[in-house]
Amino acid sequence: MLAIETVKTYLKYLSSSDFDTFAWGVGRSNDKYKIQRKVTAKNGYGMKDDLFFRVYFVQKDNDFLIEGVVIDGIRVR
């Protein structure tokens, strides 16, 4: 859920977003995690488009901190 909520902050038309339930993956190396997934949302031209994203986390104690966000191959955070 943290990955979805983070990506939502970068979408122009949040109400049009549809996060695909089946198109996702998880990676882990020690205390570092990567969630990748697909969202269908309207783009800047108002047309629906599939956007693939990756959100990188690091675990600190019992919390997860976001290290980076990549949407359609562009690092936005």
Backbone as JSON, one array per atom type, in Angstrom:
{
  "sequence": "MLAIETVKTYLKYLSSSDFDTFAWGVGRSNDKYKIQRKVTAKNGYGMKDDLFFRVYFVQKDNDFLIEGVVIDGIRVR",
  "N": [[0.82, -1.2, 0.0], [2.01, 1.21, 0.68], [3.66, 1.74, -1.53], [1.75, 2.16, -3.57], [0.32, 4.4, -2.57], [2.39, 6.25, -2.6], [3.02, 6.47, -5.37], [0.61, 7.5, -6.3], [0.78, 10.19, -5.65], [2.14, 11.28, -7.73], [0.55, 11.21, -9.96], [-1.41, 12.83, -12.45], [-4.18, 12.67, -12.96], [-5.71, 11.4, -10.69], [-8.2, 10.21, -10.07], [-8.71, 8.64, -12.26], [-7.06, 6.49, -12.07], [-6.05, 3.05, -12.11], [-4.88, 0.46, -10.47], [-3.24, -2.36, -11.41], [-4.01, -5.51, -10.28], [-2.7, -7.91, -10.7], [-0.29, -7.5, -12.04], [2.54, -7.22, -10.81], [5.59, -7.15, -8.87], [8.08, -8.2, -6.48], [11.15, -7.41, -4.94], [14.06, -8.2, -2.98], [16.9, -7.37, -1.05], [18.84, -7.91, 1.55], [18.05, -5.43, 3.79], [16.74, -3.91, 1.93], [14.2, -3.12, -0.36], [12.2, -3.64, -3.33], [9.36, -2.7, -5.07], [7.5, -3.4, -7.88], [5.16, -2.47, -10.34], [2.1, -2.01, -12.25], [0.12, 0.72, -13.38], [-2.88, 1.96, -14.7], [-3.72, 4.96, -16.07], [-4.93, 8.29, -16.79], [-3.03, 10.27, -19.02], [-1.07, 13.3, -19.53], [-2.4, 14.26, -21.74], [-4.94, 13.47, -21.43], [-5.55, 10.89, -22.19], [-5.92, 7.39, -21.6], [-3.3, 5.45, -20.26], [-0.78, 2.94, -19.83], [1.3, 2.79, -17.1], [4.38, 1.89, -15.9], [5.91, 1.24, -12.83], [8.45, 1.55, -10.27], [9.16, 1.28, -6.88], [11.43, 1.99, -4.38], [12.49, 0.84, -1.25], [13.84, 1.09, 2.07], [14.41, -0.72, 5.02], [14.14, 0.44, 8.24], [14.54, -0.22, 11.48], [11.36, -0.86, 12.59], [10.1, 0.32, 10.47], [9.48, 1.49, 7.1], [11.29, 3.26, 4.74], [11.14, 5.41, 1.96], [13.3, 5.22, -0.74], [13.51, 5.75, -3.43], [11.72, 6.48, -6.5], [10.58, 5.35, -9.57], [9.0, 6.03, -12.56], [7.72, 4.86, -15.49], [10.36, 4.53, -16.46], [11.61, 6.89, -15.72], [13.25, 8.54, -13.19], [11.62, 9.9, -10.53], [11.87, 10.49, -7.95]],
  "CA": [[0.0, 0.0, 0.0], [2.89, 2.38, 0.7], [4.08, 2.0, -2.91], [0.61, 2.74, -4.31], [0.07, 5.75, -2.07], [3.49, 7.1, -3.06], [2.87, 6.71, -6.8], [-0.57, 8.34, -6.5], [1.14, 11.6, -5.52], [2.75, 11.72, -8.99], [-0.41, 11.1, -11.05], [-2.17, 14.05, -12.73], [-5.61, 12.38, -12.88], [-5.79, 10.34, -9.7], [-9.49, 9.53, -10.1], [-8.73, 7.71, -13.39], [-6.04, 5.45, -11.89], [-6.46, 1.67, -11.85], [-3.67, -0.3, -10.19], [-3.44, -3.74, -11.81], [-3.82, -6.42, -9.16], [-1.86, -9.07, -11.03], [0.98, -7.11, -12.67], [3.44, -6.66, -9.81], [6.7, -7.98, -8.43], [8.77, -7.75, -5.26], [12.54, -7.82, -4.83], [14.64, -7.87, -1.67], [18.3, -7.63, -0.79], [19.05, -7.51, 2.94], [16.95, -4.59, 4.27], [16.29, -3.05, 0.83], [13.09, -3.73, -1.08], [11.71, -2.98, -4.54], [8.03, -3.09, -5.52], [7.22, -2.9, -9.22], [3.76, -2.69, -10.63], [1.55, -1.24, -13.36], [-1.1, 1.47, -13.14], [-3.48, 2.56, -15.88], [-4.23, 6.29, -15.68], [-4.9, 9.29, -17.86], [-1.78, 11.01, -19.11], [-1.21, 14.75, -19.67], [-3.3, 14.56, -22.86], [-6.27, 12.96, -21.09], [-5.7, 9.54, -22.74], [-5.49, 6.34, -20.67], [-1.98, 4.93, -20.59], [-0.2, 2.04, -18.83], [2.54, 3.3, -16.53], [5.08, 0.91, -15.08], [6.67, 1.96, -11.81], [9.21, 0.86, -9.24], [9.36, 2.05, -5.65], [12.51, 1.39, -3.61], [12.37, 1.09, 0.19], [14.83, 0.53, 2.99], [13.79, -0.96, 6.31], [14.84, 0.99, 9.41], [13.81, -0.73, 12.64], [10.07, -1.41, 12.18], [9.51, 1.25, 9.52], [10.01, 1.46, 5.74], [11.53, 4.59, 4.21], [11.23, 5.41, 0.51], [14.6, 5.67, -1.25], [13.41, 6.2, -4.81], [10.53, 6.16, -7.28], [10.79, 5.41, -11.02], [7.75, 5.85, -13.29], [8.0, 4.75, -16.93], [11.79, 4.67, -16.72], [12.11, 8.2, -15.29], [13.32, 8.68, -11.73], [10.91, 11.09, -10.08], [12.26, 10.74, -6.55]],
  "C": [[0.87, 1.26, 0.0], [3.37, 2.74, -0.71], [2.96, 2.66, -3.7], [0.35, 4.16, -3.86], [1.16, 6.72, -2.52], [3.33, 7.46, -4.53], [1.67, 7.62, -7.07], [-0.22, 9.83, -6.42], [1.74, 12.16, -6.8], [1.78, 11.67, -10.17], [-1.2, 12.4, -11.21], [-3.66, 13.83, -12.51], [-5.82, 11.17, -11.97], [-7.09, 9.55, -9.8], [-9.57, 8.51, -11.25], [-7.79, 6.52, -13.18], [-6.63, 4.1, -11.52], [-5.18, 0.85, -11.69], [-3.94, -1.78, -10.44], [-3.08, -4.67, -10.65], [-2.8, -7.51, -9.45], [-0.5, -8.72, -11.6], [1.88, -6.44, -11.64], [4.54, -7.66, -9.48], [7.38, -7.37, -7.22], [10.21, -8.27, -5.32], [13.09, -7.42, -3.48], [16.11, -8.25, -1.65], [18.62, -7.05, 0.57], [17.85, -6.68, 3.4], [16.46, -3.62, 3.21], [15.27, -3.82, 0.0], [12.75, -2.94, -2.33], [10.34, -3.57, -4.85], [7.89, -2.55, -6.94], [5.83, -3.35, -9.61], [3.33, -1.83, -11.82], [0.29, -0.52, -12.9], [-1.58, 1.99, -14.49], [-4.11, 3.86, -15.43], [-4.18, 7.21, -16.87], [-3.56, 10.01, -17.83], [-2.07, 12.51, -19.25], [-2.14, 15.17, -20.79], [-4.72, 14.06, -22.62], [-6.55, 11.57, -21.64], [-5.22, 8.52, -21.71], [-4.2, 5.71, -21.18], [-1.54, 3.97, -19.48], [1.14, 2.61, -18.4], [3.14, 2.22, -15.64], [5.96, 1.66, -14.09], [7.4, 1.0, -10.9], [9.37, 1.8, -8.06], [10.37, 1.29, -4.81], [12.39, 1.83, -2.15], [13.59, 0.56, 0.91], [14.13, 0.38, 4.34], [14.69, -0.42, 7.41], [14.0, 0.64, 10.63], [12.5, -1.35, 12.16], [9.36, -0.53, 11.16], [10.18, 1.07, 8.15], [10.11, 2.88, 5.23], [11.72, 4.49, 2.69], [12.58, 5.97, 0.09], [14.5, 6.21, -2.67], [12.12, 5.74, -5.47], [10.87, 6.35, -8.76], [9.45, 5.12, -11.69], [8.06, 5.92, -14.78], [9.46, 5.06, -17.27], [12.4, 6.0, -16.29], [12.1, 8.26, -13.76], [12.69, 9.99, -11.32], [11.2, 11.42, -8.63], [13.46, 9.88, -6.22]]
}
